[in-house]
GROMACS .gro file of C-alpha atoms in nm:
model
  244
    1UNK     CA    1   3.178  12.007   6.296
    2UNK     CA    2   2.887  11.864   6.489
    3UNK     CA    3   3.120  11.619   6.670
    4UNK     CA    4   3.339  11.910   6.783
    5UNK     CA    5   3.049  12.123   6.902
    6UNK     CA    6   2.867  11.828   7.058
    7UNK     CA    7   3.132  11.579   7.172
    8UNK     CA    8   3.010  11.230   7.248
    9UNK     CA    9   2.958  11.183   7.620
   10UNK     CA   10   3.103  10.868   7.779
   11UNK     CA   11   2.844  10.610   7.874
   12UNK     CA   12   2.793  10.480   8.226
   13UNK     CA   13   2.937  10.145   8.117
   14UNK     CA   14   3.252  10.312   7.982
   15UNK     CA   15   3.308  10.509   8.300
   16UNK     CA   16   3.249  10.203   8.519
   17UNK     CA   17   3.512   9.996   8.335
   18UNK     CA   18   3.785  10.262   8.319
   19UNK     CA   19   4.098  10.204   8.525
   20UNK     CA   20   4.096  10.396   8.853
   21UNK     CA   21   4.316  10.706   8.840
   22UNK     CA   22   4.424  10.807   9.189
   23UNK     CA   23   4.460  11.185   9.225
   24UNK     CA   24   4.495  11.258   9.597
   25UNK     CA   25   4.360  11.588   9.728
   26UNK     CA   26   4.215  11.757  10.033
   27UNK     CA   27   3.856  11.778  10.158
   28UNK     CA   28   3.784  11.990  10.466
   29UNK     CA   29   3.437  11.967  10.622
   30UNK     CA   30   3.424  12.237  10.890
   31UNK     CA   31   3.131  12.152  11.115
   32UNK     CA   32   3.043  12.204  11.478
   33UNK     CA   33   3.123  11.866  11.632
   34UNK     CA   34   3.278  11.755  11.963
   35UNK     CA   35   3.568  11.580  11.787
   36UNK     CA   36   3.788  11.634  11.484
   37UNK     CA   37   3.812  11.332  11.254
   38UNK     CA   38   4.121  11.322  11.032
   39UNK     CA   39   4.206  11.077  10.754
   40UNK     CA   40   4.548  11.074  10.586
   41UNK     CA   41   4.598  10.817  10.311
   42UNK     CA   42   4.793  10.723  10.000
   43UNK     CA   43   4.734  10.511   9.693
   44UNK     CA   44   4.759  10.145   9.789
   45UNK     CA   45   4.805   9.828   9.588
   46UNK     CA   46   4.565   9.638   9.367
   47UNK     CA   47   4.445   9.296   9.475
   48UNK     CA   48   4.663   9.141   9.203
   49UNK     CA   49   4.989   9.295   9.327
   50UNK     CA   50   5.229   9.034   9.473
   51UNK     CA   51   5.314   9.278   9.755
   52UNK     CA   52   4.954   9.272   9.880
   53UNK     CA   53   5.045   9.028  10.158
   54UNK     CA   54   5.321   9.256  10.284
   55UNK     CA   55   5.077   9.549  10.283
   56UNK     CA   56   4.814   9.349  10.472
   57UNK     CA   57   5.081   9.260  10.728
   58UNK     CA   58   5.175   9.627  10.755
   59UNK     CA   59   4.813   9.719  10.827
   60UNK     CA   60   4.800   9.455  11.099
   61UNK     CA   61   5.129   9.581  11.245
   62UNK     CA   62   5.000   9.939  11.267
   63UNK     CA   63   4.656   9.824  11.386
   64UNK     CA   64   4.499  10.062  11.634
   65UNK     CA   65   4.152  10.107  11.777
   66UNK     CA   66   3.959  10.326  12.018
   67UNK     CA   67   4.069  10.479  12.347
   68UNK     CA   68   3.798  10.283  12.530
   69UNK     CA   69   3.911   9.944  12.398
   70UNK     CA   70   3.987   9.694  12.671
   71UNK     CA   71   4.301   9.596  12.480
   72UNK     CA   72   4.432   9.246  12.511
   73UNK     CA   73   4.536   8.996  12.242
   74UNK     CA   74   4.333   9.038  11.926
   75UNK     CA   75   4.223   9.393  12.012
   76UNK     CA   76   4.538   9.577  11.910
   77UNK     CA   77   4.714   9.585  12.245
   78UNK     CA   78   5.056   9.535  12.085
   79UNK     CA   79   5.003   9.721  11.760
   80UNK     CA   80   5.198  10.038  11.686
   81UNK     CA   81   4.904  10.275  11.689
   82UNK     CA   82   4.781  10.132  12.018
   83UNK     CA   83   5.117  10.146  12.199
   84UNK     CA   84   5.267  10.458  12.035
   85UNK     CA   85   4.955  10.673  12.000
   86UNK     CA   86   4.657  10.565  12.211
   87UNK     CA   87   4.872  10.472  12.511
   88UNK     CA   88   5.088  10.784  12.481
   89UNK     CA   89   4.838  11.062  12.407
   90UNK     CA   90   4.530  11.063  12.630
   91UNK     CA   91   4.360  11.320  12.408
   92UNK     CA   92   4.345  11.084  12.107
   93UNK     CA   93   4.000  10.925  12.103
   94UNK     CA   94   4.068  10.672  11.828
   95UNK     CA   95   4.344  10.589  11.582
   96UNK     CA   96   4.354  10.300  11.337
   97UNK     CA   97   4.504  10.192  11.007
   98UNK     CA   98   4.289  10.102  10.706
   99UNK     CA   99   4.368   9.923  10.382
  100UNK     CA  100   4.124   9.892  10.091
  101UNK     CA  101   4.223   9.686   9.786
  102UNK     CA  102   4.047   9.690   9.451
  103UNK     CA  103   4.114   9.526   9.114
  104UNK     CA  104   4.316   9.819   8.981
  105UNK     CA  105   4.418  10.034   9.279
  106UNK     CA  106   4.386  10.071   9.654
  107UNK     CA  107   4.381  10.310   9.948
  108UNK     CA  108   4.605  10.283  10.255
  109UNK     CA  109   4.605  10.524  10.546
  110UNK     CA  110   4.546  10.615  10.908
  111UNK     CA  111   4.243  10.779  11.067
  112UNK     CA  112   4.240  10.951  11.403
  113UNK     CA  113   3.998  11.151  11.619
  114UNK     CA  114   4.067  11.407  11.891
  115UNK     CA  115   3.919  11.709  12.064
  116UNK     CA  116   3.955  12.029  11.854
  117UNK     CA  117   4.208  12.193  12.090
  118UNK     CA  118   4.462  11.927  11.985
  119UNK     CA  119   4.417  11.973  11.609
  120UNK     CA  120   4.757  12.136  11.575
  121UNK     CA  121   4.954  11.836  11.701
  122UNK     CA  122   4.743  11.547  11.567
  123UNK     CA  123   4.888  11.570  11.217
  124UNK     CA  124   5.245  11.534  11.343
  125UNK     CA  125   5.148  11.230  11.551
  126UNK     CA  126   5.004  11.052  11.246
  127UNK     CA  127   5.287  11.155  11.013
  128UNK     CA  128   5.545  11.014  11.254
  129UNK     CA  129   5.372  10.676  11.249
  130UNK     CA  130   5.389  10.665  10.869
  131UNK     CA  131   5.755  10.761  10.874
  132UNK     CA  132   5.845  10.508  11.146
  133UNK     CA  133   5.751  10.202  10.938
  134UNK     CA  134   5.981  10.298  10.650
  135UNK     CA  135   6.299  10.204  10.837
  136UNK     CA  136   6.458   9.952  11.070
  137UNK     CA  137   6.638  10.024  11.393
  138UNK     CA  138   6.533  10.152  11.730
  139UNK     CA  139   6.221  10.340  11.619
  140UNK     CA  140   6.172  10.142  11.300
  141UNK     CA  141   6.009   9.805  11.248
  142UNK     CA  142   6.152   9.510  11.441
  143UNK     CA  143   6.156   9.139  11.365
  144UNK     CA  144   5.939   9.072  11.671
  145UNK     CA  145   5.674   9.316  11.551
  146UNK     CA  146   5.675   9.152  11.208
  147UNK     CA  147   5.635   8.802  11.352
  148UNK     CA  148   5.350   8.914  11.577
  149UNK     CA  149   5.171   9.091  11.289
  150UNK     CA  150   5.203   8.786  11.061
  151UNK     CA  151   5.066   8.554  11.330
  152UNK     CA  152   4.778   8.791  11.398
  153UNK     CA  153   4.697   8.820  11.027
  154UNK     CA  154   4.696   8.441  10.979
  155UNK     CA  155   4.483   8.381  11.287
  156UNK     CA  156   4.234   8.648  11.177
  157UNK     CA  157   4.216   8.490  10.831
  158UNK     CA  158   4.161   8.139  10.966
  159UNK     CA  159   3.907   8.243  11.230
  160UNK     CA  160   3.702   8.438  10.976
  161UNK     CA  161   3.692   8.138  10.742
  162UNK     CA  162   3.537   7.923  11.015
  163UNK     CA  163   3.205   8.079  10.915
  164UNK     CA  164   3.031   7.911  10.620
  165UNK     CA  165   2.879   8.245  10.520
  166UNK     CA  166   3.221   8.411  10.511
  167UNK     CA  167   3.362   8.118  10.313
  168UNK     CA  168   3.086   8.155  10.056
  169UNK     CA  169   3.139   8.531  10.027
  170UNK     CA  170   3.516   8.481   9.999
  171UNK     CA  171   3.467   8.222   9.725
  172UNK     CA  172   3.244   8.457   9.528
  173UNK     CA  173   3.481   8.751   9.559
  174UNK     CA  174   3.789   8.550   9.460
  175UNK     CA  175   3.626   8.390   9.157
  176UNK     CA  176   3.496   8.732   9.049
  177UNK     CA  177   3.838   8.896   9.089
  178UNK     CA  178   4.088   8.619   9.009
  179UNK     CA  179   3.876   8.366   8.823
  180UNK     CA  180   3.973   8.098   9.075
  181UNK     CA  181   3.995   8.043   9.452
  182UNK     CA  182   4.330   8.079   9.628
  183UNK     CA  183   4.359   7.805   9.894
  184UNK     CA  184   4.399   7.932  10.249
  185UNK     CA  185   4.720   7.729  10.281
  186UNK     CA  186   4.870   7.929   9.993
  187UNK     CA  187   4.769   8.260  10.153
  188UNK     CA  188   4.924   8.158  10.487
  189UNK     CA  189   5.244   8.056  10.306
  190UNK     CA  190   5.260   8.395  10.132
  191UNK     CA  191   5.214   8.570  10.468
  192UNK     CA  192   5.493   8.358  10.618
  193UNK     CA  193   5.721   8.454  10.328
  194UNK     CA  194   5.695   8.828  10.403
  195UNK     CA  195   6.033   8.952  10.528
  196UNK     CA  196   6.128   9.262  10.722
  197UNK     CA  197   6.288   9.398  10.406
  198UNK     CA  198   5.962   9.341  10.214
  199UNK     CA  199   5.759   9.524  10.479
  200UNK     CA  200   5.986   9.830  10.493
  201UNK     CA  201   6.015   9.842  10.112
  202UNK     CA  202   5.638   9.829  10.061
  203UNK     CA  203   5.577  10.085  10.338
  204UNK     CA  204   5.823  10.323  10.174
  205UNK     CA  205   5.665  10.271   9.832
  206UNK     CA  206   5.319  10.353   9.968
  207UNK     CA  207   5.390  10.657  10.185
  208UNK     CA  208   5.649  10.808   9.948
  209UNK     CA  209   5.396  10.800   9.662
  210UNK     CA  210   5.591  10.555   9.445
  211UNK     CA  211   5.307  10.313   9.374
  212UNK     CA  212   5.261  10.245   9.003
  213UNK     CA  213   4.920  10.099   8.923
  214UNK     CA  214   4.751  10.077   8.583
  215UNK     CA  215   4.576  10.410   8.638
  216UNK     CA  216   4.910  10.598   8.677
  217UNK     CA  217   4.819  10.780   8.999
  218UNK     CA  218   4.973  11.108   9.112
  219UNK     CA  219   5.130  10.976   9.432
  220UNK     CA  220   4.990  11.271   9.624
  221UNK     CA  221   4.851  11.241   9.976
  222UNK     CA  222   4.474  11.230  10.035
  223UNK     CA  223   4.342  11.429  10.332
  224UNK     CA  224   3.988  11.437  10.469
  225UNK     CA  225   3.909  11.630  10.788
  226UNK     CA  226   3.569  11.680  10.949
  227UNK     CA  227   3.467  11.868  11.261
  228UNK     CA  228   3.574  12.191  11.426
  229UNK     CA  229   3.888  12.252  11.220
  230UNK     CA  230   4.008  12.560  11.407
  231UNK     CA  231   4.385  12.532  11.448
  232UNK     CA  232   4.426  12.246  11.201
  233UNK     CA  233   4.753  12.315  11.014
  234UNK     CA  234   4.827  12.253  10.646
  235UNK     CA  235   4.828  11.872  10.649
  236UNK     CA  236   4.992  11.837  10.307
  237UNK     CA  237   5.286  12.061  10.404
  238UNK     CA  238   5.346  11.866  10.725
  239UNK     CA  239   5.337  11.539  10.531
  240UNK     CA  240   5.594  11.684  10.289
  241UNK     CA  241   5.814  11.776  10.583
  242UNK     CA  242   5.818  11.407  10.683
  243UNK     CA  243   5.888  11.301  10.325
  244UNK     CA  244   5.539  11.162  10.274
   0.00000   0.00000   0.00000
C-alpha cells in the first residue's frame, strides 16, 4: 500500500540514461521584438544511423545564412536556402538549416527570421523548402546540387581537422560515442557513396515523420516561435498541408 501511495521517484541517473523520446510540439513566445524568429524541425537520426552521412549532406545542400552575408564559395552562395529564400525574399533576415545528432535521436530543421508584418507568409516559404528536397525533377534535388553539397561537406570536414584542438575534441567525442575513432578517409568515402536516391529517401523519412529511433518518437513537427507573433498562422496545419 505504501508503494502505491508513495511511488518511487526515478533517480537523476535513471532519467539521464533513458532513451530520448521525441514528442514534437509547439512553443510560442510572444514578445515585443523587431523580428520574428521561427524554428520548424523534425526528429533526426542518431549518430549511429548509417544514413547520417546522407542527412549531413542534406543539411549542407540546404545551407543558408544571413541576409548580410557576402556570399561566395563556402558561405552558402549556392545552397538552396540562400538562392531560393534569401535571394528571393528581401524581407527574410536569415534562414539556415540545422542538424543535431545524439546517441539515440536527433533534431533536423530550418530556422528563419523576418519582420513581423511578413509572419503570415514565412511559414509557407519554409514548408516549401522542406517539401522540395523530397523529390527529383525541376524543383527537386539535382545531381549537380548533390555533388556540390558532398564536396562542400568533405572540404569542411578536412579543413576543420587541420586544427590540433579540433582533432583532439573529435577523437574524444568519437571514442565516447563509438568506442573507436573513424578515420577521415572512411568518412569521406561514406560521403562519396551518398546517392541522389539516398538523399531524397532520407529527406522524405525525416520531414514525413517516419524516423524510427530507439525512443519511438511521435513523428510530429516541432515549432518554436519568438517575437511579435501577430499574424503568425497555425504552423502545424500549414505543415500538414504540405505533407510534413
